[in-house]
Amino acid sequence: MATKIKITAICGWALPEDWFCHLVETYFPGAEVRACYPRNPENEEEAAFFLADTADLIIGYSLGSLWILHHKNKISQNTKIALMAPILAFPAEKNLGGKTPYGKLKYQRKMLASVDDYASAVKGFFDLSGIRLQDKELKQPYSRDILIQGLNFLEKVSVSPKVAEGCIAVSGQRDPLLDGKQLKQLIPHLTLLEECDHSPHKLLSHLSQHPGITNNPIIPASQIPQPQRYI
């Protein structure tokens, strides 16, 4: 009996774990998928907990990609890493591929902190990104404080482009949040997809057929041989 491939998928900002898990399962049928949303993205203990169960493939989407690069030293060397809509730094002012000015991030945070029904603020972000969720899936999947923690992470954290070396990376040319041309200069092995925005569907479709995954089958973590001891 074939062993299921284990995938850990790190969600983008405000994405429900169940929704993202189901989406990844759609493009990787038969895989054992676990989706995680970082409640406190900078927290080292939380990162270690999410990464404790070794996966064969870890996928980071948007905020999830920055989270992976920020905590990359905790990921097993035997785990393949894929970045979708990779973020090196989210604010435009950092000149690392992000398009969103600090002022817009601060406005989004202010909206979350001030309005009673903050699902509308989340929906506005999803609409801009090209993500279409049903109303029932937009009913405040996370607390206000958790969402603000995510925005704080996007505002403050940046990583060197060198950290993306060895990772599969794919982004959309029509992404309203990321400058594809600048990202391609910073991450030369990045694949830019035409007619693709920030939503994860086409990115996952491409990833599921990527030569680094399909032509070189992933060896399940449970089947990786352990080093022999010699007495």
Short mmCIF file of C-alpha atoms in Angstrom, two decimals:
data_model
loop_
_atom_site.label_atom_id
_atom_site.label_comp_id
_atom_site.label_asym_id
_atom_site.label_seq_id
_atom_site.Cartn_x
_atom_site.Cartn_y
_atom_site.Cartn_z
CA MET A 1 0.00 0.00 0.00
CA ALA A 2 1.39 3.40 -1.01
CA THR A 3 2.15 5.80 1.80
CA LYS A 4 0.25 9.08 1.66
CA ILE A 5 2.31 12.20 1.06
CA LYS A 6 2.09 14.54 4.04
CA ILE A 7 1.57 18.22 3.27
CA THR A 8 1.55 21.09 5.75
CA ALA A 9 -0.09 24.20 4.27
CA ILE A 10 0.40 27.58 5.98
CA CYS A 11 -2.54 29.89 5.27
CA GLY A 12 -2.53 33.43 3.98
CA TRP A 13 -3.87 36.27 6.12
CA ALA A 14 -7.38 35.57 7.48
CA LEU A 15 -7.91 32.43 5.35
CA PRO A 16 -9.90 29.75 7.20
CA GLU A 17 -7.85 26.60 7.78
CA ASP A 18 -10.63 24.26 6.64
CA TRP A 19 -11.12 26.17 3.39
CA PHE A 20 -7.42 26.18 2.54
CA CYS A 21 -7.01 22.52 3.54
CA HIS A 22 -9.83 21.49 1.20
CA LEU A 23 -8.38 23.59 -1.63
CA VAL A 24 -4.93 21.98 -1.29
CA GLU A 25 -6.55 18.51 -1.19
CA THR A 26 -8.30 19.34 -4.47
CA TYR A 27 -4.97 19.82 -6.26
CA PHE A 28 -3.11 17.08 -4.36
CA PRO A 29 -5.65 14.24 -4.28
CA GLY A 30 -4.69 11.42 -1.97
CA ALA A 31 -2.34 13.55 0.08
CA GLU A 32 -2.64 13.90 3.85
CA VAL A 33 -3.06 17.66 4.24
CA ARG A 34 -2.91 19.74 7.39
CA ALA A 35 -3.57 23.48 7.16
CA CYS A 36 -2.30 25.86 9.85
CA TYR A 37 -3.01 29.52 10.47
CA PRO A 38 -0.37 31.26 12.64
CA ARG A 39 -2.19 32.96 15.52
CA ASN A 40 1.00 34.76 16.57
CA PRO A 41 3.27 34.58 13.51
CA GLU A 42 6.45 35.73 15.25
CA ASN A 43 6.10 33.25 18.11
CA GLU A 44 8.88 30.66 18.05
CA GLU A 45 7.02 28.08 20.16
CA GLU A 46 3.96 28.18 17.93
CA ALA A 47 6.16 27.75 14.85
CA ALA A 48 7.93 24.78 16.44
CA PHE A 49 4.53 23.22 17.25
CA PHE A 50 3.26 23.59 13.67
CA LEU A 51 6.50 22.14 12.29
CA ALA A 52 6.97 19.35 14.84
CA ASP A 53 5.12 16.81 12.70
CA THR A 54 7.57 16.47 9.79
CA ALA A 55 5.89 16.87 6.39
CA ASP A 56 7.09 15.79 2.96
CA LEU A 57 6.01 19.12 1.47
CA ILE A 58 5.29 22.42 3.18
CA ILE A 59 3.38 25.07 1.25
CA GLY A 60 3.32 28.69 2.34
CA TYR A 61 0.82 31.04 0.74
CA SER A 62 1.14 34.84 1.01
CA LEU A 63 1.54 35.56 4.75
CA GLY A 64 2.27 31.83 5.07
CA SER A 65 5.24 32.17 2.72
CA LEU A 66 6.77 34.95 4.83
CA TRP A 67 6.10 32.85 7.93
CA ILE A 68 7.94 29.88 6.40
CA LEU A 69 10.94 31.98 5.40
CA HIS A 70 11.02 33.63 8.84
CA HIS A 71 11.05 30.21 10.56
CA LYS A 72 12.90 28.26 7.85
CA ASN A 73 15.61 27.08 10.26
CA LYS A 74 12.97 24.93 12.01
CA ILE A 75 12.03 23.02 8.84
CA SER A 76 13.61 19.62 8.21
CA GLN A 77 16.12 19.54 5.36
CA ASN A 78 14.21 16.53 4.00
CA THR A 79 11.05 18.62 3.54
CA LYS A 80 10.40 20.28 0.18
CA ILE A 81 9.32 23.92 0.52
CA ALA A 82 6.96 25.67 -1.89
CA LEU A 83 6.16 29.38 -1.74
CA MET A 84 3.00 30.74 -3.40
CA ALA A 85 2.76 34.52 -3.83
CA PRO A 86 6.01 34.75 -1.85
CA ILE A 87 6.48 37.71 0.45
CA LEU A 88 9.96 38.90 1.38
CA ALA A 89 8.53 42.11 2.85
CA PHE A 90 4.93 43.27 2.48
CA PRO A 91 5.22 47.10 2.67
CA ALA A 92 6.13 48.83 -0.59
CA GLU A 93 8.60 51.06 1.25
CA LYS A 94 10.92 48.09 1.89
CA ASN A 95 11.49 47.58 -1.86
CA LEU A 96 11.35 43.80 -1.63
CA GLY A 97 8.43 43.13 -3.93
CA GLY A 98 5.48 44.33 -1.87
CA LYS A 99 3.09 46.91 -3.29
CA THR A 100 1.11 47.94 -0.20
CA PRO A 101 2.12 51.26 1.43
CA TYR A 102 2.49 51.42 5.21
CA GLY A 103 -0.46 53.81 5.32
CA LYS A 104 -2.82 51.25 3.80
CA LEU A 105 -1.71 48.58 6.25
CA LYS A 106 -2.29 50.94 9.16
CA TYR A 107 -5.75 51.80 7.77
CA GLN A 108 -6.66 48.10 7.53
CA ARG A 109 -5.56 47.60 11.12
CA LYS A 110 -7.58 50.64 12.24
CA MET A 111 -10.69 49.26 10.53
CA LEU A 112 -10.29 45.92 12.27
CA ALA A 113 -9.88 47.62 15.62
CA SER A 114 -12.80 50.02 15.27
CA VAL A 115 -15.71 48.30 13.46
CA ASP A 116 -18.07 45.85 15.17
CA ASP A 117 -18.50 43.58 12.14
CA TYR A 118 -14.95 43.23 10.90
CA ALA A 119 -15.91 40.49 8.39
CA SER A 120 -16.52 43.30 5.88
CA ALA A 121 -12.91 44.45 6.24
CA VAL A 122 -11.70 40.90 5.63
CA LYS A 123 -13.98 40.57 2.60
CA GLY A 124 -12.53 43.76 1.12
CA PHE A 125 -9.05 42.27 1.35
CA PHE A 126 -10.17 39.00 -0.23
CA ASP A 127 -11.94 40.84 -3.05
CA LEU A 128 -8.73 42.74 -3.82
CA SER A 129 -6.77 39.48 -3.77
CA GLY A 130 -9.20 37.69 -6.09
CA ILE A 131 -10.28 35.21 -3.41
CA ARG A 132 -13.97 34.31 -3.42
CA LEU A 133 -15.33 32.87 -0.19
CA GLN A 134 -18.96 32.22 0.64
CA ASP A 135 -20.58 34.47 3.22
CA LYS A 136 -20.70 31.68 5.79
CA GLU A 137 -16.91 31.31 5.46
CA LEU A 138 -16.42 35.03 6.09
CA LYS A 139 -18.08 35.07 9.49
CA GLN A 140 -15.02 36.21 11.39
CA PRO A 141 -12.98 32.98 11.24
CA TYR A 142 -10.43 34.39 13.70
CA SER A 143 -10.58 36.86 16.55
CA ARG A 144 -9.85 40.50 15.97
CA ASP A 145 -6.61 40.26 17.96
CA ILE A 146 -5.35 37.33 15.86
CA LEU A 147 -5.99 39.18 12.60
CA ILE A 148 -4.22 42.28 13.92
CA GLN A 149 -1.25 40.11 14.93
CA GLY A 150 -1.07 38.99 11.30
CA LEU A 151 -1.07 42.57 10.02
CA ASN A 152 1.64 43.50 12.53
CA PHE A 153 3.73 40.60 11.22
CA LEU A 154 3.26 41.72 7.62
CA GLU A 155 4.21 45.27 8.57
CA LYS A 156 7.35 44.51 10.59
CA VAL A 157 8.95 41.32 9.31
CA SER A 158 11.21 41.04 6.28
CA VAL A 159 13.67 38.38 5.10
CA SER A 160 16.63 38.29 2.75
CA PRO A 161 15.95 36.97 -0.77
CA LYS A 162 18.71 34.43 -0.10
CA VAL A 163 16.40 32.65 2.35
CA ALA A 164 14.19 31.65 -0.61
CA GLU A 165 17.04 29.69 -2.22
CA GLY A 166 16.17 26.01 -2.52
CA CYS A 167 12.43 26.71 -2.36
CA ILE A 168 9.98 26.28 -5.23
CA ALA A 169 8.44 29.73 -5.81
CA VAL A 170 5.46 30.78 -7.94
CA SER A 171 3.55 34.05 -8.21
CA GLY A 172 1.07 35.80 -10.50
CA GLN A 173 1.95 38.55 -12.98
CA ARG A 174 -1.35 40.30 -12.20
CA ASP A 175 -0.99 40.15 -8.43
CA PRO A 176 -2.31 43.44 -6.99
CA LEU A 177 -0.26 43.00 -3.81
CA LEU A 178 3.11 41.89 -5.21
CA ASP A 179 5.38 43.28 -7.92
CA GLY A 180 6.19 40.21 -10.01
CA LYS A 181 9.05 41.82 -11.95
CA GLN A 182 10.80 42.99 -8.80
CA LEU A 183 10.27 39.61 -7.12
CA LYS A 184 11.75 37.86 -10.18
CA GLN A 185 14.89 39.98 -9.85
CA LEU A 186 15.15 39.10 -6.17
CA ILE A 187 14.22 35.42 -6.59
CA PRO A 188 15.57 34.46 -10.05
CA HIS A 189 14.08 30.94 -9.97
CA LEU A 190 10.57 32.34 -9.32
CA THR A 191 7.92 31.28 -11.86
CA LEU A 192 5.56 34.09 -12.91
CA LEU A 193 2.16 32.97 -14.18
CA GLU A 194 0.34 35.09 -16.76
CA GLU A 195 -3.28 36.06 -16.09
CA CYS A 196 -2.84 35.09 -12.45
CA ASP A 197 -3.67 37.31 -9.48
CA HIS A 198 -3.09 36.78 -5.75
CA SER A 199 -5.67 34.01 -5.30
CA PRO A 200 -4.22 30.54 -4.61
CA HIS A 201 -6.12 28.44 -7.18
CA LYS A 202 -3.88 28.83 -10.25
CA LEU A 203 -0.80 28.87 -8.05
CA LEU A 204 -1.76 25.50 -6.56
CA SER A 205 -2.59 24.12 -10.00
CA HIS A 206 0.88 25.05 -11.23
CA LEU A 207 2.52 23.74 -8.08
CA SER A 208 0.79 20.36 -8.37
CA GLN A 209 2.47 19.91 -11.78
CA HIS A 210 5.84 21.45 -10.92
CA PRO A 211 8.80 19.33 -12.13
CA GLY A 212 10.40 19.61 -8.71
CA ILE A 213 7.46 17.67 -7.34
CA THR A 214 6.07 15.55 -10.19
CA ASN A 215 9.29 14.43 -11.93
CA ASN A 216 11.13 13.83 -8.69
CA PRO A 217 8.59 12.02 -6.51
CA ILE A 218 8.62 13.10 -2.89
CA ILE A 219 9.83 10.36 -0.57
CA PRO A 220 7.40 10.21 2.34
CA ALA A 221 9.03 11.31 5.60
CA SER A 222 8.29 7.89 7.11
CA GLN A 223 10.38 6.23 4.39
CA ILE A 224 13.51 8.39 4.68
CA PRO A 225 16.32 6.03 5.73
CA GLN A 226 17.95 6.79 9.04
CA PRO A 227 21.77 7.04 9.23
CA GLN A 228 23.43 3.79 10.31
CA ARG A 229 25.46 3.61 13.49
CA TYR A 230 28.79 1.90 13.32
CA ILE A 231 30.38 0.51 16.47
#
